[in-house]
Amino acid sequence: MSIKLTTQAYCKMLLHAAKYPHCAVNGLLVAEKQKEKKKDSHSTPILCVDCIPLFHGTLALAPMLEVALTLIDTWCKENKYVIAGYYQANERTKDFRPNQFAEKVGARIAENFSEAAMIMVDSTRFTMGCYEPILAIYDHHENKWKCRDCNADCFEDWCEAQKITSALLEGRSYESLIDFDNHLDDLRNDWTNPEINKSVLHLC
Amino acid sequence: MSKNVLIIVFTEMRDKLRKWREDNHRNSEQIVDVGEELINEHASKLGDDIWIIYEQVMIAALDCSRDDLAWTCLQELKRQFPGSQRVKRLAGMRLEALEKYEDASKQYDSILQDDPTNTAARKRKISILKAQGKSAEAIRELNEYLEQFVGDQEAWHELSELYINEHDYGKAAFCLEELMMTNPHNHLYCEQYAEVKYTQGGLENLELSRKYFAQALKLNNRNMRALFGLYMSASHIAASPKVNATVKKANVKYATWATNQINRAYQVSYARCLL
């Protein structure tokens, strides 16, 4: 029932938070659609392969979130992905608990994907070196969100994730990160971030 | 490098800083990069501009945790403008950046003792409340402030955001109404108002949101949020079981129109991408 993150997913989440240090940011995580649902598939973790940064600033408004969910859902279907999680970094560094809005969006995603996770970014531990994972992962159990310990096991390859995320932060790659807000400002801005994906692959 | 190239580089940097100042851009890392070099290498060429640049770079430095640079700028400003309230406020902001909120608050109180109408100091005090997560108090203080300074648009906007974060959409809408009244041609306020109304929910609010998304589009036909918003609100109204056939038909028409516009906008942008 647990999710794991690839380097690309973790990277883009942190780059998004780094691009807007003075704002709240949020986004979605996507996983590859499983072909068969085995009865005892609870042991195999869901791998979140990518991250779609959504908004920065005022998060708690509905219309653009609905637009984003619709467009990204379509994109997911075309690419055999499924929306598997939601992440949020709050405006205040010291505030890393999920708020009502995060829980609502998380619940909405859980309606379509029962193993959906909600991830809160802990900005107090955010460093250029990325020495430790700075996420708090919440799983949905009986209408409540329960926090799970986040350590190296939550990553496909933590060493790689740490190295590459740190390298991209040093190189200020976050300046070219595109979120859905940027896309709405100029439709040419690509929220799939192909250039950053290339950089991640290049460093692997 | 030839002297001419150096001059060009210098003027470019100075103009960049000016543009960022005028646009109120919060690209602090870039401001620090450009500003620090300008101050260190070209201070003599800047003339009186240097003081406003010190202020701009100092604030950006605080944003980037560059207390060394912020301190240098502050000292220069203190030396040039001793006893200035404006510089005192900057000193207060530095204390805020160091999370010394009590000291910062005292700094602003001393400004207000000398000048009770100093709006900057009052707003900084409210920012401290916000930074400490005391949203209810920040909202209360900001409301009191706006009773006195009813024309402060930045404050109305800040208040609308505070209300949105507390999910008090009704009050957020009221703030945006104030902004729309004083800025009837601002498409952004119209569009944000529409988003708040949409979020509030219910058929009446949806219809209002559709109207204001449309109004935002009229003011700026390239506002994609307004276009998407028009599509979403019209679609939801059309799908509502509470509307009659005429209203449903009209909204289906609006939604279809919006879809076509959206598709066209994407086509245009893809074409521009290929250029």
GROMACS .gro file of C-alpha atoms in nm:
model
  479
    1MET     CA    1   0.000   0.000   0.000
    2SER     CA    2   0.301   0.227   0.004
    3ILE     CA    3   0.426   0.458  -0.267
    4LYS     CA    4   0.782   0.503  -0.383
    5LEU     CA    5   0.924   0.797  -0.570
    6THR     CA    6   1.158   0.806  -0.866
    7THR     CA    7   1.436   1.060  -0.883
    8GLN     CA    8   1.247   1.260  -1.145
    9ALA     CA    9   0.937   1.288  -0.928
   10TYR     CA   10   1.129   1.391  -0.616
   11CYS     CA   11   1.350   1.632  -0.808
   12LYS     CA   12   1.071   1.827  -0.970
   13MET     CA   13   0.882   1.856  -0.641
   14LEU     CA   14   1.181   2.013  -0.471
   15LEU     CA   15   1.264   2.232  -0.768
   16HIS     CA   16   0.908   2.366  -0.757
   17ALA     CA   17   0.939   2.450  -0.388
   18ALA     CA   18   1.281   2.607  -0.453
   19LYS     CA   19   1.152   2.824  -0.736
   20TYR     CA   20   0.891   2.988  -0.512
   21PRO     CA   21   1.040   2.992  -0.163
   22HIS     CA   22   0.801   3.263  -0.047
   23CYS     CA   23   0.485   3.092  -0.173
   24ALA     CA   24   0.283   2.784  -0.105
   25VAL     CA   25   0.320   2.537  -0.392
   26ASN     CA   26   0.134   2.222  -0.484
   27GLY     CA   27   0.126   1.958  -0.752
   28LEU     CA   28   0.038   1.605  -0.850
   29LEU     CA   29   0.226   1.279  -0.865
   30VAL     CA   30   0.160   1.024  -1.134
   31ALA     CA   31   0.228   0.652  -1.147
   32GLU     CA   32   0.222   0.404  -1.431
   33LYS     CA   33  -0.114   0.239  -1.470
   34GLN     CA   34  -0.096  -0.119  -1.346
   35LYS     CA   35  -0.202  -0.369  -1.611
   36GLU     CA   36  -0.334  -0.639  -1.382
   37LYS     CA   37  -0.465  -0.598  -1.032
   38LYS     CA   38  -0.348  -0.905  -0.843
   39LYS     CA   39  -0.532  -0.995  -0.525
   40ASP     CA   40  -0.218  -0.971  -0.314
   41SER     CA   41  -0.070  -0.673  -0.489
   42HIS     CA   42  -0.064  -0.486  -0.157
   43SER     CA   43   0.302  -0.574  -0.112
   44THR     CA   44   0.422  -0.417  -0.433
   45PRO     CA   45   0.466  -0.046  -0.382
   46ILE     CA   46   0.325   0.202  -0.630
   47LEU     CA   47   0.604   0.382  -0.811
   48CYS     CA   48   0.541   0.751  -0.872
   49VAL     CA   49   0.737   0.815  -1.187
   50ASP     CA   50   0.668   1.179  -1.243
   51CYS     CA   51   0.550   1.497  -1.082
   52ILE     CA   52   0.335   1.774  -1.230
   53PRO     CA   53   0.385   2.105  -1.051
   54LEU     CA   54   0.054   2.289  -1.036
   55PHE     CA   55   0.028   2.623  -0.860
   56HIS     CA   56   0.213   2.870  -0.647
   57GLY     CA   57   0.072   3.140  -0.424
   58THR     CA   58  -0.297   3.120  -0.343
   59LEU     CA   59  -0.381   2.751  -0.365
   60ALA     CA   60  -0.729   2.730  -0.221
   61LEU     CA   61  -0.937   2.824  -0.523
   62ALA     CA   62  -1.132   2.565  -0.718
   63PRO     CA   63  -1.167   2.653  -1.087
   64MET     CA   64  -0.804   2.630  -1.207
   65LEU     CA   65  -0.747   2.322  -0.994
   66GLU     CA   66  -1.038   2.153  -1.170
   67VAL     CA   67  -0.901   2.260  -1.508
   68ALA     CA   68  -0.560   2.122  -1.418
   69LEU     CA   69  -0.702   1.792  -1.291
   70THR     CA   70  -0.906   1.754  -1.610
   71LEU     CA   71  -0.620   1.831  -1.849
   72ILE     CA   72  -0.370   1.621  -1.655
   73ASP     CA   73  -0.616   1.334  -1.635
   74THR     CA   74  -0.643   1.339  -2.014
   75TRP     CA   75  -0.266   1.350  -2.047
   76CYS     CA   76  -0.238   1.059  -1.804
   77LYS     CA   77  -0.477   0.846  -2.006
   78GLU     CA   78  -0.276   0.915  -2.321
   79ASN     CA   79   0.044   0.810  -2.144
   80LYS     CA   80  -0.097   0.519  -1.943
   81TYR     CA   81  -0.043   0.702  -1.617
   82VAL     CA   82  -0.276   0.751  -1.327
   83ILE     CA   83  -0.284   1.039  -1.079
   84ALA     CA   84  -0.147   0.875  -0.766
   85GLY     CA   85  -0.069   1.155  -0.526
   86TYR     CA   86  -0.074   1.520  -0.428
   87TYR     CA   87   0.203   1.728  -0.277
   88GLN     CA   88   0.197   2.063  -0.106
   89ALA     CA   89   0.452   2.293   0.055
   90ASN     CA   90   0.295   2.559   0.276
   91GLU     CA   91   0.379   2.928   0.263
   92ARG     CA   92   0.525   2.936   0.612
   93THR     CA   93   0.843   2.731   0.643
   94LYS     CA   94   0.758   2.605   0.989
   95ASP     CA   95   0.412   2.492   0.886
   96PHE     CA   96   0.437   2.146   0.735
   97ARG     CA   97   0.113   1.992   0.848
   98PRO     CA   98  -0.152   1.919   0.587
   99ASN     CA   99  -0.434   2.171   0.594
  100GLN     CA  100  -0.798   2.131   0.504
  101PHE     CA  101  -0.731   2.207   0.140
  102ALA     CA  102  -0.458   1.942   0.106
  103GLU     CA  103  -0.686   1.683   0.267
  104LYS     CA  104  -0.970   1.773   0.031
  105VAL     CA  105  -0.758   1.740  -0.281
  106GLY     CA  106  -0.601   1.423  -0.148
  107ALA     CA  107  -0.943   1.274  -0.081
  108ARG     CA  108  -1.058   1.367  -0.431
  109ILE     CA  109  -0.758   1.186  -0.580
  110ALA     CA  110  -0.817   0.890  -0.352
  111GLU     CA  111  -1.167   0.857  -0.500
  112ASN     CA  112  -1.009   0.758  -0.829
  113PHE     CA  113  -0.705   0.582  -0.691
  114SER     CA  114  -0.745   0.410  -0.360
  115GLU     CA  115  -0.375   0.401  -0.273
  116ALA     CA  116  -0.330   0.773  -0.329
  117ALA     CA  117  -0.079   0.948  -0.109
  118MET     CA  118  -0.066   1.303   0.020
  119ILE     CA  119   0.281   1.445   0.058
  120MET     CA  120   0.381   1.749   0.259
  121VAL     CA  121   0.719   1.908   0.201
  122ASP     CA  122   0.908   2.000   0.517
  123SER     CA  123   1.086   2.320   0.419
  124THR     CA  124   1.270   2.352   0.749
  125ARG     CA  125   1.497   2.068   0.643
  126PHE     CA  126   1.535   2.183   0.284
  127THR     CA  127   1.905   2.221   0.204
  128MET     CA  128   2.108   2.246  -0.114
  129GLY     CA  129   2.280   1.923  -0.022
  130CYS     CA  130   1.951   1.732   0.013
  131TYR     CA  131   2.110   1.507   0.270
  132GLU     CA  132   1.783   1.367   0.394
  133PRO     CA  133   1.440   1.319   0.242
  134ILE     CA  134   1.224   1.612   0.349
  135LEU     CA  135   0.881   1.467   0.285
  136ALA     CA  136   0.602   1.354   0.510
  137ILE     CA  137   0.390   1.094   0.333
  138TYR     CA  138   0.028   1.044   0.434
  139ASP     CA  139  -0.179   0.741   0.341
  140HIS     CA  140  -0.557   0.739   0.332
  141HIS     CA  141  -0.705   0.495   0.584
  142GLU     CA  142  -1.074   0.492   0.671
  143ASN     CA  143  -1.124   0.856   0.576
  144LYS     CA  144  -0.827   0.970   0.778
  145TRP     CA  145  -0.477   1.059   0.668
  146LYS     CA  146  -0.203   0.879   0.856
  147CYS     CA  147   0.156   0.991   0.843
  148ARG     CA  148   0.418   0.740   0.744
  149ASP     CA  149   0.789   0.767   0.813
  150CYS     CA  150   0.979   0.888   0.507
  151ASN     CA  151   1.323   0.744   0.465
  152ALA     CA  152   1.540   0.605   0.190
  153ASP     CA  153   1.298   0.316   0.142
  154CYS     CA  154   1.040   0.554   0.000
  155PHE     CA  155   1.258   0.610  -0.304
  156GLU     CA  156   1.341   0.397  -0.601
  157ASP     CA  157   1.705   0.496  -0.551
  158TRP     CA  158   1.763   0.747  -0.271
  159CYS     CA  159   2.136   0.798  -0.344
  160GLU     CA  160   2.060   0.888  -0.702
  161ALA     CA  161   1.770   1.112  -0.599
  162GLN     CA  162   1.985   1.292  -0.345
  163LYS     CA  163   2.276   1.343  -0.585
  164ILE     CA  164   2.071   1.461  -0.880
  165THR     CA  165   1.835   1.686  -0.686
  166SER     CA  166   2.129   1.854  -0.519
  167ALA     CA  167   2.305   1.902  -0.853
  168LEU     CA  168   1.998   2.058  -1.013
  169LEU     CA  169   1.946   2.291  -0.716
  170GLU     CA  170   2.307   2.408  -0.737
  171GLY     CA  171   2.264   2.463  -1.110
  172ARG     CA  172   1.947   2.667  -1.042
  173SER     CA  173   1.740   2.445  -1.271
  174TYR     CA  174   1.435   2.559  -1.079
  175GLU     CA  175   1.446   2.885  -1.272
  176SER     CA  176   1.327   2.699  -1.579
  177LEU     CA  177   1.075   2.476  -1.402
  178ILE     CA  178   0.723   2.523  -1.539
  179ASP     CA  179   0.414   2.478  -1.328
  180PHE     CA  180   0.052   2.490  -1.437
  181ASP     CA  181   0.028   2.856  -1.331
  182ASN     CA  182   0.313   2.939  -1.570
  183HIS     CA  183   0.129   2.746  -1.840
  184LEU     CA  184  -0.188   2.951  -1.785
  185ASP     CA  185   0.022   3.268  -1.813
  186ASP     CA  186   0.164   3.151  -2.146
  187LEU     CA  187   0.034   2.836  -2.315
  188ARG     CA  188   0.374   2.769  -2.469
  189ASN     CA  189   0.509   2.687  -2.124
  190ASP     CA  190   0.512   2.308  -2.099
  191TRP     CA  191   0.409   2.169  -1.760
  192THR     CA  192   0.559   1.830  -1.845
  193ASN     CA  193   0.903   1.996  -1.816
  194PRO     CA  194   1.080   1.797  -2.091
  195GLU     CA  195   1.404   1.991  -2.049
  196ILE     CA  196   1.430   1.916  -1.679
  197ASN     CA  197   1.341   1.552  -1.744
  198LYS     CA  198   1.633   1.545  -1.990
  199SER     CA  199   1.865   1.697  -1.732
  200VAL     CA  200   1.765   1.433  -1.479
  201LEU     CA  201   1.823   1.154  -1.729
  202HIS     CA  202   2.153   1.305  -1.828
  203LEU     CA  203   2.278   1.302  -1.470
  204CYS     CA  204   2.162   0.947  -1.402
  205MET     CA  205   3.706   4.385  -2.250
  206SER     CA  206   3.683   4.727  -2.414
  207LYS     CA  207   3.550   5.024  -2.217
  208ASN     CA  208   3.243   5.044  -2.442
  209VAL     CA  209   3.143   4.687  -2.368
  210LEU     CA  210   3.184   4.749  -1.996
  211ILE     CA  211   2.958   5.054  -2.020
  212ILE     CA  212   2.695   4.852  -2.207
  213VAL     CA  213   2.709   4.579  -1.947
  214PHE     CA  214   2.674   4.835  -1.670
  215THR     CA  215   2.374   5.013  -1.824
  216GLU     CA  216   2.205   4.680  -1.896
  217MET     CA  217   2.241   4.577  -1.535
  218ARG     CA  218   2.114   4.907  -1.406
  219ASP     CA  219   1.816   4.899  -1.643
  220LYS     CA  220   1.732   4.542  -1.544
  221LEU     CA  221   1.722   4.643  -1.180
  222ARG     CA  222   1.500   4.937  -1.264
  223LYS     CA  223   1.258   4.721  -1.459
  224TRP     CA  224   1.238   4.468  -1.175
  225ARG     CA  225   1.177   4.756  -0.932
  226GLU     CA  226   0.899   4.899  -1.146
  227ASP     CA  227   0.734   4.560  -1.197
  228ASN     CA  228   0.775   4.476  -0.829
  229HIS     CA  229   0.930   4.147  -0.930
  230ARG     CA  230   1.032   3.916  -0.647
  231ASN     CA  231   1.317   3.749  -0.838
  232SER     CA  232   1.545   3.797  -0.540
  233GLU     CA  233   1.830   3.568  -0.647
  234GLN     CA  234   1.871   3.753  -0.975
  235ILE     CA  235   1.846   4.092  -0.804
  236VAL     CA  236   2.122   3.988  -0.563
  237ASP     CA  237   2.338   3.860  -0.851
  238VAL     CA  238   2.305   4.173  -1.061
  239GLY     CA  239   2.280   4.420  -0.774
  240GLU     CA  240   2.580   4.291  -0.582
  241GLU     CA  241   2.801   4.318  -0.887
  242LEU     CA  242   2.667   4.661  -0.971
  243ILE     CA  243   2.735   4.788  -0.619
  244ASN     CA  244   3.080   4.633  -0.596
  245GLU     CA  245   3.207   4.719  -0.942
  246HIS     CA  246   3.014   5.021  -1.062
  247ALA     CA  247   2.907   5.219  -0.758
  248SER     CA  248   3.070   5.541  -0.878
  249LYS     CA  249   2.873   5.540  -1.205
  250LEU     CA  250   2.533   5.504  -1.041
  251GLY     CA  251   2.496   5.854  -0.904
  252ASP     CA  252   2.191   5.901  -0.686
  253ASP     CA  253   2.038   5.580  -0.818
  254ILE     CA  254   2.267   5.396  -0.582
  255TRP     CA  255   2.046   5.459  -0.278
  256ILE     CA  256   1.734   5.305  -0.425
  257ILE     CA  257   1.946   5.021  -0.552
  258TYR     CA  258   2.086   4.963  -0.204
  259GLU     CA  259   1.728   4.940  -0.080
  260GLN     CA  260   1.624   4.701  -0.356
  261VAL     CA  261   1.929   4.480  -0.315
  262MET     CA  262   1.894   4.477   0.063
  263ILE     CA  263   1.538   4.346   0.049
  264ALA     CA  264   1.639   4.085  -0.209
  265ALA     CA  265   1.936   3.986   0.007
  266LEU     CA  266   1.703   3.930   0.304
  267ASP     CA  267   1.495   3.704   0.081
  268CYS     CA  268   1.805   3.499   0.000
  269SER     CA  269   1.938   3.482   0.358
  270ARG     CA  270   2.234   3.697   0.254
  271ASP     CA  271   2.256   3.888   0.581
  272ASP     CA  272   2.610   3.996   0.499
  273LEU     CA  273   2.497   4.181   0.188
  274ALA     CA  274   2.182   4.313   0.358
  275TRP     CA  275   2.390   4.451   0.646
  276THR     CA  276   2.630   4.628   0.408
  277CYS     CA  277   2.343   4.792   0.221
  278LEU     CA  278   2.174   4.891   0.545
  279GLN     CA  279   2.491   5.055   0.678
  280GLU     CA  280   2.531   5.260   0.360
  281LEU     CA  281   2.171   5.376   0.382
  282LYS     CA  282   2.199   5.456   0.753
  283ARG     CA  283   2.508   5.662   0.686
  284GLN     CA  284   2.346   5.856   0.403
  285PHE     CA  285   2.004   5.901   0.562
  286PRO     CA  286   2.048   5.914   0.939
  287GLY     CA  287   1.720   5.908   1.130
  288SER     CA  288   1.517   5.819   0.823
  289GLN     CA  289   1.190   5.632   0.889
  290ARG     CA  290   1.228   5.451   0.561
  291VAL     CA  291   1.569   5.317   0.662
  292LYS     CA  292   1.434   5.230   1.007
  293ARG     CA  293   1.171   5.016   0.836
  294LEU     CA  294   1.444   4.836   0.642
  295ALA     CA  295   1.625   4.768   0.968
  296GLY     CA  296   1.299   4.625   1.098
  297MET     CA  297   1.267   4.400   0.794
  298ARG     CA  298   1.616   4.268   0.859
  299LEU     CA  299   1.511   4.177   1.214
  300GLU     CA  300   1.205   4.002   1.070
  301ALA     CA  301   1.427   3.803   0.833
  302LEU     CA  302   1.633   3.696   1.135
  303GLU     CA  303   1.302   3.596   1.301
  304LYS     CA  304   1.362   3.849   1.579
  305TYR     CA  305   0.997   3.944   1.571
  306GLU     CA  306   0.980   4.120   1.906
  307ASP     CA  307   1.273   4.346   1.819
  308ALA     CA  308   1.125   4.412   1.476
  309SER     CA  309   0.791   4.499   1.631
  310LYS     CA  310   0.962   4.744   1.870
  311GLN     CA  311   1.136   4.902   1.573
  312TYR     CA  312   0.805   4.958   1.397
  313ASP     CA  313   0.642   5.085   1.716
  314SER     CA  314   0.916   5.348   1.746
  315ILE     CA  315   0.843   5.460   1.389
  316LEU     CA  316   0.472   5.481   1.468
  317GLN     CA  317   0.539   5.684   1.783
  318ASP     CA  318   0.704   5.951   1.572
  319ASP     CA  319   0.459   5.915   1.286
  320PRO     CA  320   0.129   5.737   1.362
  321THR     CA  321   0.027   5.755   0.996
  322ASN     CA  322   0.326   5.556   0.876
  323THR     CA  323   0.147   5.290   0.674
  324ALA     CA  324   0.460   5.092   0.594
  325ALA     CA  325   0.534   5.027   0.961
  326ARG     CA  326   0.177   4.923   1.031
  327LYS     CA  327   0.178   4.681   0.740
  328ARG     CA  328   0.507   4.530   0.851
  329LYS     CA  329   0.355   4.463   1.193
  330ILE     CA  330   0.074   4.277   1.022
  331SER     CA  331   0.330   4.081   0.819
  332ILE     CA  332   0.491   3.971   1.143
  333LEU     CA  333   0.157   3.829   1.257
  334LYS     CA  334   0.127   3.649   0.926
  335ALA     CA  335   0.480   3.510   0.953
  336GLN     CA  336   0.400   3.378   1.299
  337GLY     CA  337   0.091   3.202   1.167
  338LYS     CA  338  -0.144   3.426   1.364
  339SER     CA  339  -0.392   3.455   1.077
  340ALA     CA  340  -0.691   3.561   1.283
  341GLU     CA  341  -0.498   3.847   1.441
  342ALA     CA  342  -0.347   3.949   1.109
  343ILE     CA  343  -0.695   3.963   0.959
  344ARG     CA  344  -0.825   4.168   1.250
  345GLU     CA  345  -0.537   4.416   1.234
  346LEU     CA  346  -0.561   4.446   0.858
  347ASN     CA  347  -0.935   4.518   0.882
  348GLU     CA  348  -0.862   4.794   1.135
  349TYR     CA  349  -0.592   4.932   0.910
  350LEU     CA  350  -0.829   4.939   0.613
  351GLU     CA  351  -1.091   5.131   0.812
  352GLN     CA  352  -0.838   5.410   0.827
  353PHE     CA  353  -0.664   5.366   0.496
  354VAL     CA  354  -0.955   5.257   0.280
  355GLY     CA  355  -0.776   5.329  -0.048
  356ASP     CA  356  -0.481   5.097   0.007
  357GLN     CA  357  -0.520   4.845  -0.274
  358GLU     CA  358  -0.225   4.633  -0.176
  359ALA     CA  359  -0.386   4.591   0.165
  360TRP     CA  360  -0.726   4.493   0.024
  361HIS     CA  361  -0.555   4.233  -0.192
  362GLU     CA  362  -0.355   4.096   0.098
  363LEU     CA  363  -0.674   4.073   0.302
  364SER     CA  364  -0.851   3.884   0.023
  365GLU     CA  365  -0.568   3.632   0.020
  366LEU     CA  366  -0.578   3.590   0.397
  367TYR     CA  367  -0.952   3.523   0.378
  368ILE     CA  368  -0.907   3.273   0.093
  369ASN     CA  369  -0.651   3.082   0.299
  370GLU     CA  370  -0.905   3.066   0.582
  371HIS     CA  371  -1.169   2.948   0.333
  372ASP     CA  372  -1.379   3.255   0.413
  373TYR     CA  373  -1.473   3.309   0.052
  374GLY     CA  374  -1.757   3.551   0.123
  375LYS     CA  375  -1.523   3.801   0.288
  376ALA     CA  376  -1.256   3.745   0.022
  377ALA     CA  377  -1.517   3.833  -0.239
  378PHE     CA  378  -1.599   4.154  -0.052
  379CYS     CA  379  -1.232   4.261  -0.066
  380LEU     CA  380  -1.215   4.189  -0.437
  381GLU     CA  381  -1.537   4.386  -0.488
  382GLU     CA  382  -1.364   4.688  -0.332
  383LEU     CA  383  -1.074   4.639  -0.571
  384MET     CA  384  -1.300   4.602  -0.873
  385MET     CA  385  -1.488   4.920  -0.782
  386THR     CA  386  -1.169   5.126  -0.774
  387ASN     CA  387  -1.008   4.943  -1.067
  388PRO     CA  388  -1.292   4.864  -1.309
  389HIS     CA  389  -1.053   4.794  -1.596
  390ASN     CA  390  -0.833   4.547  -1.412
  391HIS     CA  391  -0.904   4.205  -1.563
  392LEU     CA  392  -0.708   4.025  -1.292
  393TYR     CA  393  -0.935   4.140  -1.010
  394CYS     CA  394  -1.242   4.043  -1.215
  395GLU     CA  395  -1.099   3.701  -1.281
  396GLN     CA  396  -0.997   3.642  -0.919
  397TYR     CA  397  -1.342   3.750  -0.801
  398ALA     CA  398  -1.493   3.499  -1.042
  399GLU     CA  399  -1.266   3.226  -0.903
  400VAL     CA  400  -1.373   3.305  -0.548
  401LYS     CA  401  -1.741   3.300  -0.639
  402TYR     CA  402  -1.695   2.968  -0.821
  403THR     CA  403  -1.523   2.822  -0.517
  404GLN     CA  404  -1.804   2.943  -0.291
  405GLY     CA  405  -2.034   2.722  -0.496
  406GLY     CA  406  -2.406   2.711  -0.546
  407LEU     CA  407  -2.595   2.801  -0.858
  408GLU     CA  408  -2.617   3.176  -0.794
  409ASN     CA  409  -2.246   3.205  -0.730
  410LEU     CA  410  -2.168   2.996  -1.037
  411GLU     CA  411  -2.375   3.230  -1.254
  412LEU     CA  412  -2.202   3.530  -1.100
  413SER     CA  413  -1.864   3.368  -1.158
  414ARG     CA  414  -1.949   3.306  -1.522
  415LYS     CA  415  -2.045   3.671  -1.565
  416TYR     CA  416  -1.720   3.791  -1.413
  417PHE     CA  417  -1.506   3.547  -1.609
  418ALA     CA  418  -1.676   3.689  -1.917
  419GLN     CA  419  -1.612   4.042  -1.798
  420ALA     CA  420  -1.243   3.962  -1.741
  421LEU     CA  421  -1.226   3.825  -2.095
  422LYS     CA  422  -1.385   4.141  -2.230
  423LEU     CA  423  -1.116   4.343  -2.055
  424ASN     CA  424  -0.840   4.113  -2.175
  425ASN     CA  425  -0.922   3.850  -2.434
  426ARG     CA  426  -0.590   3.673  -2.373
  427ASN     CA  427  -0.665   3.590  -2.009
  428MET     CA  428  -0.659   3.209  -2.024
  429ARG     CA  429  -0.779   3.167  -1.667
  430ALA     CA  430  -1.089   3.370  -1.754
  431LEU     CA  431  -1.147   3.160  -2.063
  432PHE     CA  432  -1.110   2.830  -1.880
  433GLY     CA  433  -1.320   2.968  -1.596
  434LEU     CA  434  -1.596   3.065  -1.838
  435TYR     CA  435  -1.593   2.713  -1.977
  436MET     CA  436  -1.602   2.549  -1.633
  437SER     CA  437  -1.875   2.769  -1.488
  438ALA     CA  438  -2.096   2.751  -1.797
  439SER     CA  439  -2.054   2.372  -1.809
  440HIS     CA  440  -2.147   2.330  -1.445
  441ILE     CA  441  -2.454   2.554  -1.483
  442ALA     CA  442  -2.565   2.364  -1.791
  443ALA     CA  443  -2.525   2.035  -1.604
  444SER     CA  444  -2.717   2.154  -1.299
  445PRO     CA  445  -3.058   1.993  -1.244
  446LYS     CA  446  -3.189   2.324  -1.107
  447VAL     CA  447  -3.181   2.522  -1.432
  448ASN     CA  448  -3.455   2.539  -1.692
  449ALA     CA  449  -3.409   2.447  -2.056
  450THR     CA  450  -3.343   2.804  -2.174
  451VAL     CA  451  -3.067   2.867  -1.924
  452LYS     CA  452  -2.922   2.526  -1.999
  453LYS     CA  453  -2.917   2.595  -2.372
  454ALA     CA  454  -2.753   2.934  -2.325
  455ASN     CA  455  -2.480   2.794  -2.103
  456VAL     CA  456  -2.411   2.507  -2.340
  457LYS     CA  457  -2.360   2.774  -2.606
  458TYR     CA  458  -2.118   2.968  -2.381
  459ALA     CA  459  -1.927   2.651  -2.295
  460THR     CA  460  -1.900   2.551  -2.660
  461TRP     CA  461  -1.781   2.897  -2.755
  462ALA     CA  462  -1.521   2.884  -2.477
  463THR     CA  463  -1.402   2.538  -2.591
  464ASN     CA  464  -1.348   2.668  -2.943
  465GLN     CA  465  -1.157   2.968  -2.814
  466ILE     CA  466  -0.942   2.745  -2.595
  467ASN     CA  467  -0.861   2.514  -2.885
  468ARG     CA  468  -0.773   2.812  -3.101
  469ALA     CA  469  -0.550   2.954  -2.829
  470TYR     CA  470  -0.360   2.624  -2.806
  471GLN     CA  471  -0.324   2.604  -3.182
  472VAL     CA  472  -0.184   2.955  -3.196
  473SER     CA  473   0.059   2.878  -2.917
  474TYR     CA  474   0.181   2.556  -3.082
  475ALA     CA  475   0.235   2.749  -3.405
  476ARG     CA  476   0.434   3.011  -3.215
  477CYS     CA  477   0.638   2.736  -3.049
  478LEU     CA  478   0.751   2.606  -3.384
  479LEU     CA  479   0.875   2.942  -3.499
   0.00000   0.00000   0.00000
